Short mmCIF file of C-alpha atoms and ligand atoms in Angstrom, two decimals:
data_model
loop_
_atom_site.label_atom_id
_atom_site.label_comp_id
_atom_site.label_asym_id
_atom_site.label_seq_id
_atom_site.Cartn_x
_atom_site.Cartn_y
_atom_site.Cartn_z
CA MET A 1 -22.14 -14.82 12.58
CA ARG A 2 -21.24 -18.07 10.81
CA GLU A 3 -17.70 -19.39 10.69
CA VAL A 4 -15.96 -19.08 7.31
CA ALA A 5 -13.32 -21.29 5.67
CA VAL A 6 -10.98 -20.95 2.69
CA ILE A 7 -11.70 -24.01 0.54
CA GLY A 8 -9.77 -23.29 -2.63
CA VAL A 9 -6.81 -21.26 -3.87
CA GLY A 10 -5.49 -20.44 -7.33
CA MET A 11 -2.51 -18.54 -8.62
CA THR A 12 -0.59 -18.52 -11.90
CA LYS A 13 2.94 -17.34 -12.62
CA TRP A 14 3.29 -13.58 -12.14
CA GLY A 15 5.37 -11.24 -14.24
CA GLU A 16 5.25 -9.03 -17.32
CA LEU A 17 2.57 -11.01 -19.12
CA TRP A 18 2.50 -9.12 -22.42
CA GLU A 19 0.69 -11.93 -24.25
CA LYS A 20 -2.23 -12.04 -21.79
CA SER A 21 -5.15 -9.67 -21.17
CA LEU A 22 -6.63 -8.83 -17.75
CA ARG A 23 -9.67 -11.03 -18.38
CA GLN A 24 -7.51 -13.98 -19.48
CA ILE A 25 -5.19 -13.73 -16.47
CA PHE A 26 -8.16 -13.60 -14.13
CA VAL A 27 -10.15 -16.46 -15.67
CA GLU A 28 -7.13 -18.82 -15.81
CA THR A 29 -6.49 -18.14 -12.13
CA ALA A 30 -10.14 -18.42 -11.06
CA LEU A 31 -10.49 -21.81 -12.78
CA LEU A 32 -7.51 -23.10 -10.77
CA ALA A 33 -9.14 -21.95 -7.53
CA LEU A 34 -12.50 -23.54 -8.39
CA GLU A 35 -10.73 -26.78 -9.31
CA ASP A 36 -8.76 -26.71 -6.05
CA ALA A 37 -11.97 -26.21 -4.07
CA GLY A 38 -13.77 -28.93 -6.01
CA VAL A 39 -16.93 -26.86 -6.34
CA GLY A 40 -18.70 -25.70 -9.48
CA ARG A 41 -21.26 -23.35 -8.03
CA ILE A 42 -20.50 -19.94 -6.56
CA ASP A 43 -23.09 -17.55 -5.16
CA SER A 44 -21.23 -14.28 -5.78
CA MET A 45 -17.82 -12.81 -6.39
CA TYR A 46 -15.71 -9.93 -5.08
CA ILE A 47 -12.81 -8.60 -7.14
CA GLY A 48 -10.08 -6.33 -5.77
CA SER A 49 -8.54 -4.13 -8.44
CA MET A 50 -6.95 -0.74 -7.91
CA SER A 51 -7.15 0.97 -11.26
CA PRO A 52 -8.17 -0.96 -14.37
CA GLY A 53 -9.58 2.40 -15.53
CA LEU A 54 -6.14 3.97 -15.77
CA PHE A 55 -4.08 0.84 -16.46
CA ILE A 56 -6.19 -0.57 -19.32
CA GLY A 57 -9.01 1.96 -19.77
CA GLN A 58 -11.62 -0.54 -18.55
CA GLU A 59 -14.09 -0.03 -15.70
CA HIS A 60 -17.07 -2.27 -14.85
CA ILE A 61 -14.72 -5.25 -14.58
CA ALA A 62 -16.75 -7.24 -12.04
CA SER A 63 -19.41 -7.97 -14.64
CA LEU A 64 -16.80 -8.45 -17.36
CA LEU A 65 -15.02 -11.09 -15.28
CA ALA A 66 -18.26 -12.83 -14.19
CA ASP A 67 -19.15 -13.02 -17.88
CA TYR A 68 -15.79 -14.43 -19.03
CA LEU A 69 -15.79 -16.92 -16.14
CA GLY A 70 -19.20 -18.10 -17.35
CA LYS A 71 -20.92 -17.15 -14.10
CA THR A 72 -23.45 -14.47 -15.05
CA PRO A 73 -26.02 -13.66 -13.64
CA ILE A 74 -24.43 -14.06 -10.16
CA PRO A 75 -23.72 -10.79 -8.34
CA ALA A 76 -20.16 -9.52 -8.85
CA VAL A 77 -18.58 -6.56 -7.10
CA ARG A 78 -15.30 -4.77 -7.67
CA VAL A 79 -13.84 -3.18 -4.55
CA GLU A 80 -11.04 -0.62 -4.43
CA SER A 81 -8.77 0.47 -1.63
CA ALA A 82 -5.58 1.14 -3.61
CA CYS A 83 -2.97 -1.56 -2.87
CA ALA A 84 -5.28 -3.04 -0.21
CA SER A 85 -8.04 -3.81 -2.74
CA GLY A 86 -7.39 -7.57 -2.55
CA GLY A 87 -7.51 -7.64 1.24
CA LEU A 88 -10.71 -5.65 1.12
CA ALA A 89 -12.26 -8.13 -1.36
CA LEU A 90 -11.44 -10.91 1.11
CA ARG A 91 -13.11 -9.06 3.94
CA GLN A 92 -16.25 -8.38 1.90
CA GLY A 93 -16.46 -12.05 0.86
CA PHE A 94 -15.91 -13.08 4.48
CA ILE A 95 -18.72 -10.79 5.66
CA GLU A 96 -21.11 -12.12 2.99
CA VAL A 97 -20.51 -15.77 3.91
CA ALA A 98 -20.49 -15.03 7.66
CA SER A 99 -23.84 -13.24 7.31
CA GLY A 100 -25.45 -16.31 5.78
CA LEU A 101 -26.50 -14.43 2.65
CA SER A 102 -24.21 -16.60 0.51
CA ASP A 103 -22.62 -19.99 1.10
CA ILE A 104 -19.80 -20.07 -1.48
CA VAL A 105 -18.09 -16.86 -2.61
CA LEU A 106 -15.19 -16.31 -5.00
CA VAL A 107 -12.69 -13.65 -3.88
CA GLY A 108 -10.17 -12.48 -6.45
CA GLY A 109 -7.68 -9.76 -7.11
CA VAL A 110 -6.25 -8.71 -10.47
CA GLU A 111 -4.13 -5.97 -11.99
CA LYS A 112 -2.76 -5.58 -15.51
CA MET A 113 0.01 -3.01 -15.16
CA THR A 114 2.28 -3.41 -18.20
CA ASP A 115 -0.10 -2.09 -20.86
CA VAL A 116 1.18 1.40 -19.91
CA ASP A 117 4.81 2.57 -19.74
CA GLY A 118 6.74 3.06 -16.50
CA SER A 119 6.04 6.76 -16.08
CA GLU A 120 2.29 6.25 -16.65
CA ALA A 121 2.34 3.38 -14.13
CA THR A 122 4.12 5.64 -11.60
CA TYR A 123 1.41 8.26 -12.19
CA THR A 124 -1.40 5.71 -11.76
CA LEU A 125 0.03 4.32 -8.52
CA GLY A 126 0.41 7.93 -7.36
CA THR A 127 -3.36 8.41 -7.54
CA ALA A 128 -3.53 6.49 -4.25
CA ALA A 129 -1.94 9.53 -2.60
CA ASP A 130 -3.72 12.87 -2.04
CA GLN A 131 -3.85 14.21 -5.60
CA GLU A 132 -4.13 17.89 -4.63
CA TYR A 133 -1.73 18.04 -1.67
CA GLU A 134 0.81 15.26 -2.30
CA SER A 135 0.90 14.19 -5.97
CA PHE A 136 0.57 17.86 -7.07
CA HIS A 137 4.03 18.43 -5.58
CA GLY A 138 5.65 15.61 -7.55
CA ILE A 139 5.84 13.03 -4.77
CA THR A 140 5.65 9.37 -5.87
CA PHE A 141 4.99 6.18 -3.90
CA PRO A 142 8.67 5.30 -3.57
CA GLY A 143 9.01 8.94 -2.50
CA LEU A 144 6.38 8.69 0.25
CA TYR A 145 7.99 5.55 1.68
CA ALA A 146 11.39 7.24 1.36
CA LEU A 147 10.02 10.02 3.60
CA ILE A 148 8.99 7.35 6.13
CA ALA A 149 12.38 5.60 5.82
CA ARG A 150 14.39 8.78 6.37
CA ALA A 151 12.34 9.63 9.47
CA HIS A 152 12.56 6.06 10.85
CA MET A 153 16.34 5.98 10.33
CA ALA A 154 16.80 9.36 12.02
CA ARG A 155 14.61 8.56 15.00
CA TYR A 156 15.38 4.90 15.69
CA GLY A 157 18.78 4.38 14.11
CA THR A 158 17.46 1.97 11.49
CA THR A 159 20.29 1.47 9.00
CA ARG A 160 20.50 1.43 5.21
CA GLU A 161 21.86 -2.14 5.48
CA GLN A 162 18.86 -3.27 7.54
CA LEU A 163 16.54 -2.02 4.79
CA ALA A 164 18.56 -4.02 2.27
CA MET A 165 18.31 -7.14 4.44
CA VAL A 166 14.51 -7.09 4.07
CA ALA A 167 14.87 -7.38 0.29
CA VAL A 168 17.58 -10.05 0.57
CA LYS A 169 15.45 -12.18 2.93
CA ASN A 170 12.36 -11.87 0.74
CA HIS A 171 14.32 -12.85 -2.36
CA ASP A 172 15.77 -15.83 -0.46
CA ASN A 173 12.19 -16.95 0.22
CA GLY A 174 11.00 -16.02 -3.26
CA SER A 175 13.75 -18.15 -4.83
CA MET A 176 11.74 -21.14 -3.55
CA ASN A 177 8.45 -19.89 -5.02
CA PRO A 178 8.11 -20.94 -8.68
CA LEU A 179 5.17 -18.53 -9.21
CA ALA A 180 7.22 -15.48 -8.15
CA GLN A 181 8.08 -12.83 -10.72
CA TYR A 182 11.72 -12.74 -9.54
CA PRO A 183 12.48 -16.19 -8.06
CA PHE A 184 16.18 -15.57 -7.43
CA LYS A 185 18.45 -14.47 -4.60
CA ILE A 186 20.08 -11.06 -4.30
CA THR A 187 22.80 -9.71 -2.00
CA VAL A 188 22.99 -6.73 0.35
CA ASP A 189 25.69 -5.28 -1.93
CA ALA A 190 23.40 -5.57 -4.93
CA VAL A 191 20.68 -3.61 -3.10
CA LEU A 192 23.11 -0.95 -1.88
CA ASN A 193 24.54 -0.50 -5.37
CA SER A 194 21.25 -0.51 -7.25
CA VAL A 195 20.03 2.71 -8.83
CA LEU A 196 18.45 5.38 -6.57
CA VAL A 197 14.70 5.85 -7.04
CA ALA A 198 13.86 8.17 -4.14
CA ASP A 199 16.71 8.62 -1.65
CA PRO A 200 17.38 6.65 0.48
CA LEU A 201 15.37 3.99 -1.39
CA ARG A 202 16.92 2.21 -4.36
CA VAL A 203 15.30 0.12 -7.04
CA LEU A 204 15.95 -3.13 -5.12
CA ASP A 205 14.04 -1.69 -2.14
CA CYS A 206 10.94 -1.45 -4.33
CA SER A 207 8.35 -4.03 -5.30
CA PRO A 208 8.08 -4.34 -9.10
CA ILE A 209 5.41 -3.59 -11.70
CA THR A 210 3.55 -6.86 -12.27
CA ASP A 211 0.67 -8.42 -14.16
CA GLY A 212 -1.16 -11.09 -12.22
CA ALA A 213 -4.21 -12.40 -10.43
CA ALA A 214 -4.94 -14.44 -7.32
CA VAL A 215 -8.22 -16.14 -6.40
CA VAL A 216 -9.55 -17.93 -3.32
CA ILE A 217 -12.89 -19.60 -2.68
CA LEU A 218 -14.66 -19.09 0.65
CA SER A 219 -17.49 -21.10 2.14
CA SER A 220 -19.28 -21.62 5.40
CA LEU A 221 -17.39 -23.95 7.74
CA SER A 222 -20.24 -26.48 7.52
CA THR A 223 -19.91 -26.68 3.72
CA ALA A 224 -16.12 -26.86 4.04
CA ARG A 225 -16.40 -29.90 6.32
CA LYS A 226 -17.99 -31.88 3.47
CA LEU A 227 -14.90 -31.41 1.26
CA LYS A 228 -11.80 -33.62 1.53
CA LYS A 229 -9.38 -30.81 2.31
CA PRO A 230 -7.51 -29.54 5.37
CA LEU A 231 -9.86 -27.10 7.13
CA ILE A 232 -8.55 -23.52 7.14
CA LYS A 233 -10.77 -21.09 9.03
CA ILE A 234 -10.74 -17.28 8.88
CA ALA A 235 -10.38 -16.70 12.61
CA GLY A 236 -10.11 -12.91 12.60
CA SER A 237 -10.70 -9.97 10.28
CA GLY A 238 -9.75 -6.33 10.90
CA HIS A 239 -10.03 -3.26 8.70
CA ALA A 240 -9.07 0.34 9.48
CA THR A 241 -8.41 3.69 7.79
CA ASP A 242 -6.07 6.62 8.35
CA THR A 243 -5.41 9.94 6.60
CA ILE A 244 -4.29 9.26 3.04
CA ALA A 245 -1.90 12.25 3.17
CA LEU A 246 1.24 11.17 5.02
CA SER A 247 1.83 14.75 6.18
CA SER A 248 -1.51 14.78 8.06
CA ARG A 249 -0.38 12.01 10.45
CA LYS A 250 0.74 12.71 13.97
CA ASP A 251 3.70 10.33 13.57
CA ILE A 252 5.13 9.72 10.10
CA THR A 253 6.89 6.49 11.15
CA TRP A 254 3.84 4.79 12.70
CA LEU A 255 1.21 2.85 10.70
CA GLU A 256 -1.89 3.48 12.80
CA SER A 257 -4.32 1.82 10.34
CA THR A 258 -2.30 -1.42 10.45
CA PHE A 259 -2.18 -1.24 14.24
CA GLN A 260 -5.97 -0.70 14.49
CA ALA A 261 -6.82 -3.43 11.96
CA ALA A 262 -4.51 -5.87 13.79
CA GLN A 263 -6.09 -5.10 17.16
CA LYS A 264 -9.52 -5.97 15.74
CA ALA A 265 -8.28 -9.17 14.09
CA TYR A 266 -6.44 -10.32 17.23
CA LYS A 267 -9.54 -9.68 19.31
CA MET A 268 -11.90 -11.55 16.96
CA ALA A 269 -9.52 -14.51 16.78
CA GLY A 270 -8.70 -14.50 20.49
CA LYS A 271 -4.98 -14.44 19.60
CA LYS A 272 -1.90 -12.43 20.47
CA PRO A 273 1.25 -11.78 18.40
CA LYS A 274 2.98 -14.71 20.12
CA ASN A 275 0.29 -17.11 18.81
CA ILE A 276 1.03 -16.28 15.16
CA ASP A 277 3.28 -18.83 13.41
CA LEU A 278 3.94 -16.84 10.23
CA VAL A 279 2.81 -13.63 8.53
CA GLU A 280 2.59 -12.22 5.02
CA VAL A 281 3.01 -8.43 5.14
CA HIS A 282 2.78 -5.60 2.63
CA ASP A 283 6.45 -4.99 1.78
CA CYS A 284 5.78 -2.64 -1.13
CA PHE A 285 9.08 -1.06 -0.04
CA THR A 286 11.65 -2.49 2.37
CA ILE A 287 10.90 0.15 5.02
CA ALA A 288 7.21 -0.84 4.93
CA GLU A 289 7.96 -4.35 6.20
CA ILE A 290 9.94 -2.92 9.11
CA CYS A 291 7.17 -0.50 10.12
CA VAL A 292 4.45 -3.14 9.66
CA THR A 293 6.13 -5.72 11.90
CA GLU A 294 6.23 -3.06 14.61
CA ALA A 295 2.57 -2.07 14.16
CA LEU A 296 1.47 -5.74 14.24
CA GLY A 297 3.13 -6.05 17.66
CA PHE A 298 5.84 -8.56 16.72
CA PHE A 299 8.61 -6.13 17.74
CA ASP A 300 8.90 -3.01 19.87
CA ILE A 301 8.50 0.34 18.15
CA GLY A 302 11.74 1.23 16.36
CA LYS A 303 13.13 -2.32 16.59
CA GLY A 304 11.88 -3.66 13.25
CA GLY A 305 15.19 -3.05 11.50
CA GLU A 306 17.20 -4.76 14.21
CA ALA A 307 14.81 -7.75 14.07
CA VAL A 308 15.56 -8.34 10.39
CA GLN A 309 19.30 -8.08 11.03
CA LYS A 310 19.06 -10.69 13.82
CA GLY A 311 17.22 -13.08 11.50
CA LEU A 312 14.05 -13.03 13.61
CA THR A 313 11.89 -12.65 10.48
CA SER A 314 13.61 -15.26 8.32
CA LEU A 315 12.07 -18.63 7.51
CA LYS A 316 13.50 -20.26 10.65
CA GLY A 317 13.24 -17.15 12.83
CA LYS A 318 10.88 -16.26 15.67
CA ILE A 319 8.19 -15.04 13.26
CA PRO A 320 8.76 -15.87 9.58
CA VAL A 321 7.74 -12.83 7.50
CA ASN A 322 6.88 -13.15 3.80
CA SER A 323 7.73 -16.80 3.21
CA SER A 324 6.25 -16.35 -0.29
CA GLY A 325 8.93 -13.83 -1.23
CA GLY A 326 6.65 -10.93 -0.40
CA LEU A 327 5.70 -8.19 -2.82
CA LYS A 328 9.40 -7.67 -3.43
CA ALA A 329 10.21 -11.02 -5.06
CA LYS A 330 6.77 -12.44 -5.82
CA GLY A 331 5.64 -9.24 -7.58
CA HIS A 332 2.96 -6.67 -6.82
CA PRO A 333 0.01 -6.65 -9.23
CA VAL A 334 -1.62 -4.15 -6.90
CA GLY A 335 -5.18 -5.48 -6.52
CA ALA A 336 -4.07 -9.13 -6.50
CA THR A 337 -1.52 -8.80 -3.70
CA GLY A 338 -3.91 -9.03 -0.74
CA VAL A 339 -5.43 -12.25 -2.11
CA ALA A 340 -2.05 -13.81 -2.96
CA GLN A 341 -1.01 -13.30 0.67
CA VAL A 342 -3.97 -15.47 1.71
CA ILE A 343 -2.91 -18.16 -0.76
CA GLU A 344 0.57 -18.35 0.78
CA ILE A 345 -0.86 -18.67 4.28
CA VAL A 346 -3.35 -21.36 3.19
CA LYS A 347 -0.57 -23.34 1.45
CA GLN A 348 1.60 -23.09 4.56
CA LEU A 349 -1.21 -24.17 6.89
CA ARG A 350 -2.05 -27.07 4.59
CA GLY A 351 1.63 -28.09 4.57
CA GLU A 352 1.84 -27.58 0.79
CA ALA A 353 4.54 -24.87 0.68
CA GLY A 354 7.33 -27.17 -0.50
CA GLN A 355 10.89 -26.00 0.11
CA ARG A 356 9.76 -22.86 1.92
CA GLN A 357 7.41 -24.73 4.32
CA VAL A 358 7.37 -23.28 7.85
CA LYS A 359 7.39 -26.23 10.28
CA LYS A 360 4.28 -26.82 12.39
CA ALA A 361 2.48 -23.78 10.98
CA ARG A 362 -1.04 -23.70 12.42
CA VAL A 363 -1.94 -20.00 12.71
CA GLY A 364 -1.07 -17.49 9.99
CA MET A 365 -1.70 -13.80 9.39
CA THR A 366 -1.96 -11.46 6.38
CA GLN A 367 -1.52 -7.68 6.40
CA ASN A 368 -2.38 -5.66 3.30
CA MET A 369 -2.30 -1.86 3.11
CA GLY A 370 -3.31 0.89 0.73
CA GLY A 371 -1.20 3.87 -0.27
CA SER A 372 1.17 5.06 2.43
CA GLY A 373 -1.11 3.43 5.04
CA GLY A 374 -4.43 5.19 4.47
CA SER A 375 -6.11 1.79 4.66
CA ALA A 376 -5.12 -1.57 6.11
CA LEU A 377 -6.57 -5.05 6.39
CA VAL A 378 -5.37 -7.78 8.72
CA HIS A 379 -6.67 -11.36 8.68
CA ILE A 380 -5.85 -14.35 10.87
CA PHE A 381 -6.21 -17.93 9.60
CA GLU A 382 -6.20 -21.11 11.63
CA ARG A 383 -5.97 -24.75 10.68
CA ILE A 384 -8.57 -26.70 12.63
CA MET B 1 -7.31 17.16 -20.66
CA PRO B 2 -8.62 18.50 -17.32
CA THR B 3 -10.61 21.75 -17.36
CA PRO B 4 -9.09 24.73 -15.50
CA SER B 5 -11.78 24.54 -12.78
CA ARG B 6 -9.90 21.87 -10.87
CA ALA B 7 -6.85 24.10 -10.44
CA TRP B 8 -8.91 27.29 -10.02
CA ARG B 9 -10.84 26.04 -6.97
CA GLU B 10 -7.58 25.32 -5.13
CA PHE B 11 -6.24 28.88 -5.69
CA PRO B 12 -7.03 30.15 -2.15
CA GLN B 13 -4.90 27.40 -0.63
CA ARG B 14 -2.16 27.22 -3.23
CA TYR B 15 -1.78 30.94 -3.92
CA ARG B 16 -2.62 32.48 -0.57
CA LEU B 17 -1.97 29.60 1.88
CA GLU B 18 -5.48 29.88 3.28
CA ALA B 19 -6.20 27.46 6.13
CA GLY B 20 -9.05 26.95 8.60
CA LYS B 21 -8.69 27.49 12.34
CA CYS B 22 -11.14 25.52 14.49
CA LYS B 23 -13.25 27.88 16.60
CA LYS B 24 -13.43 25.30 19.39
CA CYS B 25 -9.98 23.70 19.76
CA GLY B 26 -7.81 26.05 17.71
CA ALA B 27 -6.33 23.33 15.47
CA VAL B 28 -5.30 24.65 12.06
CA SER B 29 -6.36 22.52 9.07
CA PHE B 30 -4.63 22.77 5.71
CA PRO B 31 -6.29 22.49 3.30
CA PRO B 32 -9.39 23.87 5.05
CA ARG B 33 -11.97 21.22 6.02
CA LEU B 34 -15.65 21.18 6.95
CA VAL B 35 -15.08 19.02 10.04
CA CYS B 36 -12.20 19.54 12.50
CA PRO B 37 -10.06 16.36 12.46
CA VAL B 38 -9.09 16.94 16.10
CA CYS B 39 -12.40 17.71 17.84
CA GLY B 40 -15.16 17.33 15.21
CA TRP B 41 -16.27 20.98 15.40
CA ARG B 42 -17.72 22.55 12.24
CA GLU B 43 -16.99 26.26 12.60
CA PHE B 44 -13.70 27.76 11.47
CA THR B 45 -12.09 31.13 11.07
CA LYS B 46 -10.07 31.74 7.92
CA THR B 47 -6.38 31.99 8.67
CA LYS B 48 -3.10 32.00 6.79
CA LEU B 49 -0.41 29.36 7.25
CA ALA B 50 2.81 30.33 9.03
CA GLU B 51 5.39 31.03 6.31
CA ASN B 52 8.36 29.42 8.03
CA GLY B 53 9.08 25.91 9.17
CA LYS B 54 11.61 23.12 9.32
CA VAL B 55 12.18 19.94 7.33
CA LEU B 56 10.83 16.87 9.17
CA THR B 57 11.87 14.38 6.48
CA TYR B 58 12.82 14.56 2.80
CA THR B 59 13.65 12.59 -0.32
CA ILE B 60 15.10 13.20 -3.77
CA ILE B 61 12.72 12.03 -6.49
CA ARG B 62 14.74 10.50 -9.34
CA VAL B 63 11.93 8.56 -11.07
CA PRO B 64 9.13 11.11 -11.54
CA PRO B 65 5.55 10.84 -12.79
CA HIS B 66 5.16 12.11 -16.37
CA GLN B 67 4.11 15.69 -15.44
CA PHE B 68 7.41 16.21 -13.62
CA ALA B 69 9.69 14.43 -16.11
CA ASP B 70 11.55 17.64 -17.03
CA GLN B 71 12.25 18.57 -13.39
CA ALA B 72 13.83 15.37 -11.99
CA PRO B 73 15.78 14.96 -9.87
CA TYR B 74 14.04 17.19 -7.34
CA ALA B 75 13.67 17.25 -3.55
CA VAL B 76 10.35 16.78 -1.74
CA ALA B 77 9.95 17.25 2.01
CA ILE B 78 7.36 17.21 4.73
CA VAL B 79 7.79 20.55 6.49
CA GLU B 80 6.47 21.34 9.95
CA LEU B 81 5.46 24.99 10.00
CA SER B 82 5.86 27.19 13.07
CA ASP B 83 2.06 26.95 13.65
CA GLY B 84 2.36 23.14 13.88
CA VAL B 85 0.80 22.34 10.48
CA LYS B 86 2.66 19.77 8.36
CA VAL B 87 2.81 20.32 4.58
CA THR B 88 4.29 18.32 1.68
CA GLY B 89 6.24 20.35 -0.87
CA GLN B 90 9.36 20.60 -3.00
CA VAL B 91 12.54 22.15 -1.60
CA VAL B 92 14.23 24.23 -4.32
CA ASP B 93 17.17 26.64 -4.71
CA CYS B 94 19.18 24.38 -2.44
CA ASP B 95 21.87 21.76 -3.22
CA PHE B 96 20.66 18.28 -2.33
CA ASP B 97 23.53 17.75 0.12
CA LYS B 98 22.49 20.88 2.04
CA ILE B 99 19.02 19.49 2.74
CA LYS B 100 18.88 17.97 6.23
CA ILE B 101 16.23 17.11 8.78
CA GLY B 102 15.76 20.32 10.76
CA LEU B 103 16.70 22.67 7.85
CA ARG B 104 14.81 25.97 8.19
CA VAL B 105 12.72 26.76 5.12
CA LYS B 106 10.06 29.23 3.99
CA PHE B 107 7.29 29.24 1.36
CA GLU B 108 7.74 30.69 -2.13
CA PHE B 109 5.21 30.96 -4.94
CA ARG B 110 6.42 28.96 -7.96
CA LYS B 111 5.38 27.24 -11.17
CA MET B 112 4.66 23.56 -10.52
CA TYR B 113 4.16 22.02 -13.97
CA SER B 114 2.18 22.52 -17.16
CA GLU B 115 -0.38 20.29 -18.83
CA GLY B 116 0.84 19.62 -22.38
CA GLU B 117 1.70 22.32 -24.93
CA ALA B 118 -1.46 24.42 -24.82
CA GLY B 119 -2.70 23.26 -21.43
CA VAL B 120 -3.03 24.86 -18.02
CA ILE B 121 0.11 26.00 -16.22
CA TYR B 122 -0.16 25.07 -12.55
CA TYR B 123 1.27 27.31 -9.85
CA GLY B 124 1.61 26.72 -6.15
CA TYR B 125 4.06 26.81 -3.25
CA LYS B 126 7.53 25.36 -2.88
CA PHE B 127 10.04 25.71 -0.07
CA VAL B 128 13.40 27.50 -0.17
CA PRO B 129 16.03 27.74 2.60
CA ALA B 130 15.01 30.47 5.09
ZN1 ZN C 401 -11.23 21.40 16.64
#
């Protein structure tokens, strides 16, 4: 297996981009990434997108996007794993470069979510749950994570305030990220007084509906060495599945797929949790960040809430979590999220994160998950 | 609009609570499966879910998907049945402040939602206090 580097990153401002189409958002972003990498040629592309079919009535988007980027006839593949589609695209691009089949691969994620109204978007996101045995009963994604939150609070004593502190921290970080959808700070009181979506989760516990794309360029390490850029290597890649129905799990509060994917990534990279300088995690809801930091091994089981309260996950804490603002403040254009996480880590490892720069960051991690944890991808990056 | 076949083929599970009991390890799967998720065995006997259980966790859905717009707010729980199977379903005929982890509930056959004005009416199970 060849070693693989990230040689270019591109991201544009996220938000409710009513004036832009999916293809326009993607192409603008991809051009930035190609420019950042300083390469013109790509051998293939992988696109993570959860549901262009339901959001804009368009399938077959890999070819559409290759065409509009002016790259036909290169191979282009769309991959789907619900909210982990972007992370999965990264892994597929990584495998293709590592195998030697391609030398330079574009990995992107894109979602155009505001062409449908809120209730249709809620329905579409709900298709990542078991349609016949979860969605049929009226459960939504905030609802599934609310079920996890209630169980975590009852078993481990995680508090409503600790959940709020996740959102407050991520907005603090996001206020320093000009590309974030909501680059402003919020308070614990604001979270606790925001409207209920699925008890005990309130609207400020939830990541928003977002239009956006994120693109990175991968190459073999030997090609990367010829470019005048800090070298960022993909040191570890892990991917795992779990039941998509939350009720089928042995333990509702434990994210087994994230745990399994992390174990594989740690092993490939030869790293342990204590070697990781910062991590971008899938905080689709505040409770998710708490459960994920436990499954990644940063904190003991049940202690994720306490860790946030103690400031261990803040920018200057033991393990900075979501320096970008996370899904909460940066936005969550579903398929793009897993790729945007990589961009934040690459910027941090290059020392280009501006005000939110984590000092001496050398090893970073991303964790991206689908649905209520039916799929998870974990990647480890190292500056060499 | 979906054809009725999609709802029709789920009738045994939704109307009669049919589940599969693994002939090797005894694990009950709901809905029935072709491969036992516990031991990998492929032979099952048809069984019926236990009708009683207790609430493991719950939420009140206040922002529903479009099919459930006329029902919100409503409660959804994961219920652990007395045979150990865990099932997701609504808890109805119960004030929200009476729903607690550990609340004893039982199945009832109810209307779930309907598909447009002339579309299929979907039925299935919900939970009520036992
Ligand atoms: Zn079995």
